[in-house]
CSV table of C-alpha atoms and ligand atoms in Angstrom, one decimal:
chain,number,residue,atom,x,y,z
A,11,MET,CA,91.4,106.5,81.7
A,12,ARG,CA,93.4,109.3,83.4
A,13,ARG,CA,93.3,109.2,87.2
A,14,ARG,CA,93.0,112.2,89.4
A,15,PRO,CA,95.6,112.2,92.2
A,16,HIS,CA,93.2,112.6,95.0
A,17,MET,CA,91.4,109.4,94.0
A,18,LEU,CA,94.5,107.2,94.4
A,19,ASP,CA,94.8,104.6,97.1
A,20,SER,CA,96.8,101.4,97.2
A,21,GLY,CA,94.0,99.1,96.1
A,22,GLU,CA,93.3,101.0,93.0
A,23,PHE,CA,96.2,99.7,91.0
A,24,VAL,CA,95.6,96.0,91.5
A,25,PRO,CA,94.4,95.4,87.9
A,26,GLU,CA,97.4,97.4,86.4
A,27,LEU,CA,99.8,95.4,88.5
A,28,ALA,CA,98.3,92.1,87.5
A,29,ARG,CA,98.4,93.2,83.8
A,30,MET,CA,102.0,94.3,84.1
A,31,ILE,CA,103.0,90.9,85.5
A,32,GLU,CA,101.2,89.0,82.8
A,33,THR,CA,102.1,91.0,79.7
A,34,GLN,CA,105.5,92.5,80.6
A,35,LEU,CA,107.0,89.8,82.7
A,36,ARG,CA,105.5,86.4,82.2
A,37,ARG,CA,105.1,86.7,78.5
A,38,ARG,CA,108.7,87.8,78.1
A,39,GLY,CA,110.0,84.8,80.0
A,40,ILE,CA,110.1,85.8,83.6
A,41,SER,CA,108.9,82.5,85.2
A,42,ASP,CA,110.6,82.5,88.7
A,43,ALA,CA,107.6,82.3,91.0
A,44,ALA,CA,109.4,83.9,94.0
A,45,VAL,CA,110.5,86.9,91.8
A,46,LEU,CA,106.9,87.3,90.4
A,47,ALA,CA,105.5,87.2,94.0
A,48,ALA,CA,108.0,89.7,95.2
A,49,ILE,CA,107.1,92.1,92.4
A,50,GLU,CA,103.4,91.5,93.0
A,51,SER,CA,103.8,92.6,96.7
A,52,VAL,CA,105.5,96.0,96.0
A,53,PRO,CA,103.2,98.9,95.2
A,54,ARG,CA,105.2,100.5,92.3
A,55,HIS,CA,102.9,103.5,92.2
A,56,GLU,CA,104.2,104.5,95.7
A,57,PHE,CA,107.7,104.9,94.2
A,58,VAL,CA,107.1,107.3,91.3
A,59,PRO,CA,106.4,111.0,91.5
A,60,LYS,CA,102.7,111.9,91.9
A,61,GLU,CA,102.5,113.3,88.4
A,62,SER,CA,103.6,109.9,86.9
A,63,ARG,CA,101.4,107.7,89.1
A,64,ASP,CA,99.0,106.8,86.4
A,65,ARG,CA,101.9,105.5,84.3
A,66,ALA,CA,103.6,103.6,87.2
A,67,TYR,CA,102.8,100.2,85.7
A,68,ASP,CA,103.6,101.1,82.1
A,69,ASP,CA,106.3,99.3,80.2
A,70,VAL,CA,108.8,102.1,80.5
A,71,PRO,CA,111.4,103.7,82.9
A,72,LEU,CA,110.0,106.9,84.4
A,73,PRO,CA,111.7,110.0,85.6
A,74,ILE,CA,112.2,110.3,89.4
A,75,GLY,CA,114.0,113.7,89.5
A,76,GLY,CA,117.5,114.9,89.1
A,77,GLY,CA,117.7,113.3,85.6
A,78,GLN,CA,117.4,109.8,87.2
A,79,THR,CA,114.9,107.1,86.4
A,80,ILE,CA,113.1,104.2,88.0
A,81,SER,CA,113.9,101.2,85.9
A,82,GLN,CA,111.4,99.5,83.6
A,83,PRO,CA,109.5,96.7,85.4
A,84,TYR,CA,110.9,94.0,83.0
A,85,ILE,CA,114.5,95.1,83.7
A,86,VAL,CA,113.9,95.0,87.5
A,87,ALA,CA,112.5,91.5,87.1
A,88,ALA,CA,115.2,90.2,84.8
A,89,MET,CA,118.0,91.5,87.0
A,90,THR,CA,116.4,90.2,90.2
A,91,ALA,CA,115.8,86.7,88.6
A,92,ALA,CA,119.4,86.6,87.4
A,93,ILE,CA,120.9,86.7,90.9
A,94,HIS,CA,118.7,83.9,92.3
A,95,LEU,CA,118.4,85.2,95.9
A,96,LEU,CA,117.8,82.9,98.8
A,97,PRO,CA,115.9,84.0,101.9
A,98,GLY,CA,118.9,84.1,104.3
A,99,GLU,CA,121.1,86.2,101.9
A,100,ARG,CA,122.5,89.7,102.1
A,101,VAL,CA,122.5,91.8,99.0
A,102,LEU,CA,124.1,95.1,98.0
A,103,GLU,CA,122.4,97.4,95.5
A,104,ILE,CA,124.2,100.3,93.9
A,105,GLY,CA,121.9,103.2,92.8
A,106,THR,CA,118.9,103.3,95.2
A,107,GLY,CA,117.1,105.9,93.1
A,108,CYS,CA,113.5,105.8,94.4
A,109,GLY,CA,114.0,102.5,96.2
A,110,TYR,CA,111.7,100.3,94.1
A,111,GLN,CA,114.4,97.8,93.1
A,112,ALA,CA,115.6,97.6,96.7
A,113,ALA,CA,112.0,97.0,97.9
A,114,VAL,CA,111.7,94.0,95.5
A,115,LEU,CA,115.1,92.6,96.6
A,116,SER,CA,114.0,93.0,100.2
A,117,ARG,CA,111.2,90.5,99.7
A,118,LEU,CA,113.6,87.8,98.6
A,119,ALA,CA,116.7,88.3,100.8
A,120,LYS,CA,117.3,88.8,104.5
A,121,GLU,CA,119.0,92.2,104.2
A,122,VAL,CA,119.5,94.8,101.5
A,123,PHE,CA,122.2,97.4,101.7
A,124,SER,CA,121.6,100.1,99.0
A,125,VAL,CA,123.9,103.0,98.2
A,126,GLU,CA,122.8,106.2,96.4
A,127,ARG,CA,125.2,109.1,95.6
A,128,ARG,CA,122.5,111.8,95.5
A,129,PRO,CA,121.7,112.9,99.0
A,130,GLU,CA,118.1,114.0,98.1
A,131,LEU,CA,117.3,110.6,96.5
A,132,ALA,CA,118.9,108.7,99.4
A,133,LEU,CA,116.9,110.6,101.9
A,134,SER,CA,113.6,110.3,100.1
A,135,ALA,CA,114.0,106.6,99.3
A,136,SER,CA,115.0,105.8,102.9
A,137,GLU,CA,111.9,107.6,104.2
A,138,ARG,CA,109.6,106.0,101.7
A,139,LEU,CA,110.9,102.5,102.4
A,140,ALA,CA,110.5,103.0,106.1
A,141,ARG,CA,107.0,104.4,105.7
A,142,LEU,CA,106.0,101.4,103.5
A,143,GLY,CA,107.5,98.9,106.0
A,144,PHE,CA,110.5,97.7,104.1
A,145,SER,CA,112.5,97.5,107.3
A,146,ASN,CA,115.3,95.2,106.0
A,147,VAL,CA,116.6,97.8,103.5
A,148,HIS,CA,119.4,100.0,104.7
A,149,VAL,CA,120.0,103.1,102.5
A,150,HIS,CA,123.4,104.8,102.6
A,151,CYS,CA,124.5,107.9,100.8
A,152,GLY,CA,127.9,107.7,99.0
A,153,ASP,CA,129.9,106.5,96.0
A,154,GLY,CA,128.6,103.0,95.4
A,155,THR,CA,131.5,102.1,93.1
A,156,LEU,CA,133.5,101.7,96.3
A,157,GLY,CA,131.0,99.2,97.6
A,158,MET,CA,130.4,98.9,101.4
A,159,PRO,CA,133.5,97.1,102.7
A,160,GLU,CA,132.3,97.4,106.3
A,161,PHE,CA,129.3,95.1,105.5
A,162,ALA,CA,131.0,92.7,103.0
A,163,PRO,CA,131.0,90.0,101.8
A,164,PHE,CA,127.7,90.0,100.0
A,165,ASP,CA,125.9,87.0,98.5
A,166,ALA,CA,124.7,89.2,95.6
A,167,ILE,CA,125.4,92.6,94.2
A,168,LEU,CA,123.0,94.5,91.8
A,169,VAL,CA,124.2,97.6,90.1
A,170,ALA,CA,121.4,99.8,88.8
A,171,ALA,CA,123.5,102.3,86.8
A,172,ALA,CA,125.6,101.9,83.7
A,173,ALA,CA,129.3,101.1,84.4
A,174,PRO,CA,132.2,101.6,81.9
A,175,ALA,CA,133.7,98.4,83.4
A,176,VAL,CA,133.1,96.2,86.4
A,177,PRO,CA,134.2,98.1,89.5
A,178,GLU,CA,137.0,96.2,91.2
A,179,PRO,CA,135.9,96.9,94.8
A,180,LEU,CA,132.5,95.3,94.1
A,181,LEU,CA,134.2,92.1,92.8
A,182,ALA,CA,136.3,92.0,95.9
A,183,GLN,CA,133.2,92.3,98.1
A,184,LEU,CA,131.4,89.5,96.5
A,185,GLY,CA,131.4,86.4,98.7
A,186,GLU,CA,132.1,82.8,97.7
A,187,GLY,CA,129.3,81.6,95.4
A,188,GLY,CA,128.2,85.2,95.0
A,189,ARG,CA,126.4,86.6,92.0
A,190,MET,CA,126.7,90.2,90.6
A,191,ILE,CA,124.6,91.7,87.8
A,192,LEU,CA,125.4,95.0,86.2
A,193,PRO,CA,125.0,96.9,83.0
A,194,VAL,CA,128.4,97.4,81.3
A,195,GLY,CA,129.0,99.6,78.2
A,196,ASP,CA,129.1,103.2,77.1
A,197,THR,CA,126.6,105.9,78.3
A,198,GLU,CA,124.2,105.2,75.4
A,199,HIS,CA,124.0,101.4,75.4
A,200,GLN,CA,125.0,98.6,77.7
A,201,GLU,CA,124.7,94.9,78.2
A,202,LEU,CA,123.7,93.2,81.4
A,203,GLN,CA,126.6,91.1,82.6
A,204,LEU,CA,126.2,88.3,85.2
A,205,ILE,CA,129.3,87.4,87.2
A,206,GLU,CA,129.5,84.4,89.4
A,207,LYS,CA,132.3,83.9,91.9
A,208,ARG,CA,133.5,80.3,92.5
A,209,GLY,CA,136.7,80.2,94.5
A,210,ASP,CA,139.2,82.2,92.6
A,211,ALA,CA,137.3,81.9,89.3
A,212,LEU,CA,134.8,84.4,87.9
A,213,ARG,CA,132.3,83.1,85.5
A,214,LYS,CA,130.9,85.8,83.2
A,215,SER,CA,127.9,85.7,81.0
A,216,THR,CA,126.1,88.4,79.0
A,217,LEU,CA,122.4,88.6,79.1
A,218,GLU,CA,120.6,91.3,77.2
A,219,GLY,CA,121.0,94.9,76.0
A,220,CYS,CA,119.7,97.7,78.2
A,221,ARG,CA,120.0,101.4,78.8
A,222,PHE,CA,120.7,102.9,82.3
A,223,VAL,CA,121.7,106.3,83.6
A,224,PRO,CA,125.5,106.5,84.2
A,225,LEU,CA,127.3,105.1,87.3
A,226,VAL,CA,129.2,108.2,88.4
A,227,GLY,CA,132.0,107.6,90.8
A,228,TYR,CA,135.7,106.7,91.4
A,229,HIS,CA,135.3,103.3,89.6
A,230,GLY,CA,132.6,104.6,87.2
A,231,TRP,CA,132.2,107.6,85.0
A,232,GLN,CA,133.6,110.9,85.9
A,233,GLU,CA,131.4,113.5,87.6
A,234,PRO,CA,129.4,115.3,84.8
A,235,PRO,CA,130.4,119.0,84.6
A,236,SER,CA,128.0,121.1,86.7
A,237,ARG,CA,125.6,123.2,84.7
B,319,LIG,N1,117.2,101.1,91.4
B,319,LIG,C1,116.6,102.4,91.1
B,319,LIG,C2,116.9,103.0,89.8
B,319,LIG,C3,118.2,103.6,89.8
B,319,LIG,S1,118.6,104.8,88.6
B,319,LIG,C4,115.1,102.3,91.3
B,319,LIG,O1,114.5,101.2,91.5
B,319,LIG,O2,114.5,103.4,91.2
B,319,LIG,C5,120.3,104.9,89.0
B,319,LIG,C6,120.7,105.5,90.3
B,319,LIG,O3,122.0,105.3,90.5
B,319,LIG,C7,120.4,107.0,90.3
B,319,LIG,O4,119.6,107.4,91.4
B,319,LIG,C8,121.8,107.6,90.5
B,319,LIG,O5,121.9,108.8,91.2
B,319,LIG,C9,122.6,106.5,91.1
B,319,LIG,N2,124.0,106.4,91.0
B,319,LIG,C10,124.8,106.8,90.0
B,319,LIG,N3,126.1,106.6,90.3
B,319,LIG,C11,126.1,106.1,91.6
B,319,LIG,C12,127.2,105.7,92.5
B,319,LIG,N4,128.5,105.8,92.1
B,319,LIG,N5,126.9,105.3,93.7
B,319,LIG,C13,125.6,105.3,94.1
B,319,LIG,N6,124.5,105.6,93.3
B,319,LIG,C14,124.8,106.0,92.0
């Protein structure tokens, strides 16, 4: 059934959210109870443009403006589960977009620092997160491939855009025992890489294939030519 925008309120999507958690997350192997509870507590429909609200809980990424997307629910869950956040931890996210992933992270960690390169997205995500009460998320506008040295080290780093290679500054800003998850590959296809830092050693493992919008910045892809 198509929904008319003026009929929407936050309670209306409870069945869609429950179905999303069961069919898209649990059945595909997301079993971490804390991650599932975090996702259950974030109203995803508040993070998508009005015209896409009736598809907010579908098994797809959705456009959020400027050629960018909100990640598919399963990818948000898989990346969040991979970094095993603890309640006292501080996490850095690169690519705030609409702020949905940051909101999910904020339920599991103490503080979330999120960097977005597009000023209009940084501003709207920051306003949205404040309005919805996600007060432990700090949104900054800038090139996230440089990280946020002034707030480092981080217990975990999540990069929500496709990197050609692991940005060095992010590795340097990962604390002892820190975990980083990011999509690495070309602009069409990437693989999720999990990197764990133990002393001087980095343990890398590859999770699954994925497709993200490009990470554009000094340690990412070059700025696309303006149209
Ligand atoms: N986590 C987001 C989805 C992000 S889409 C969500 O939950 O909605 C990827 C985002 O990364 C886009 O908004 C894009 O503008 C941003 N981005 C790309 N390169 C970046 C960079 N170098 N620094 C910060 N943000 C970047």
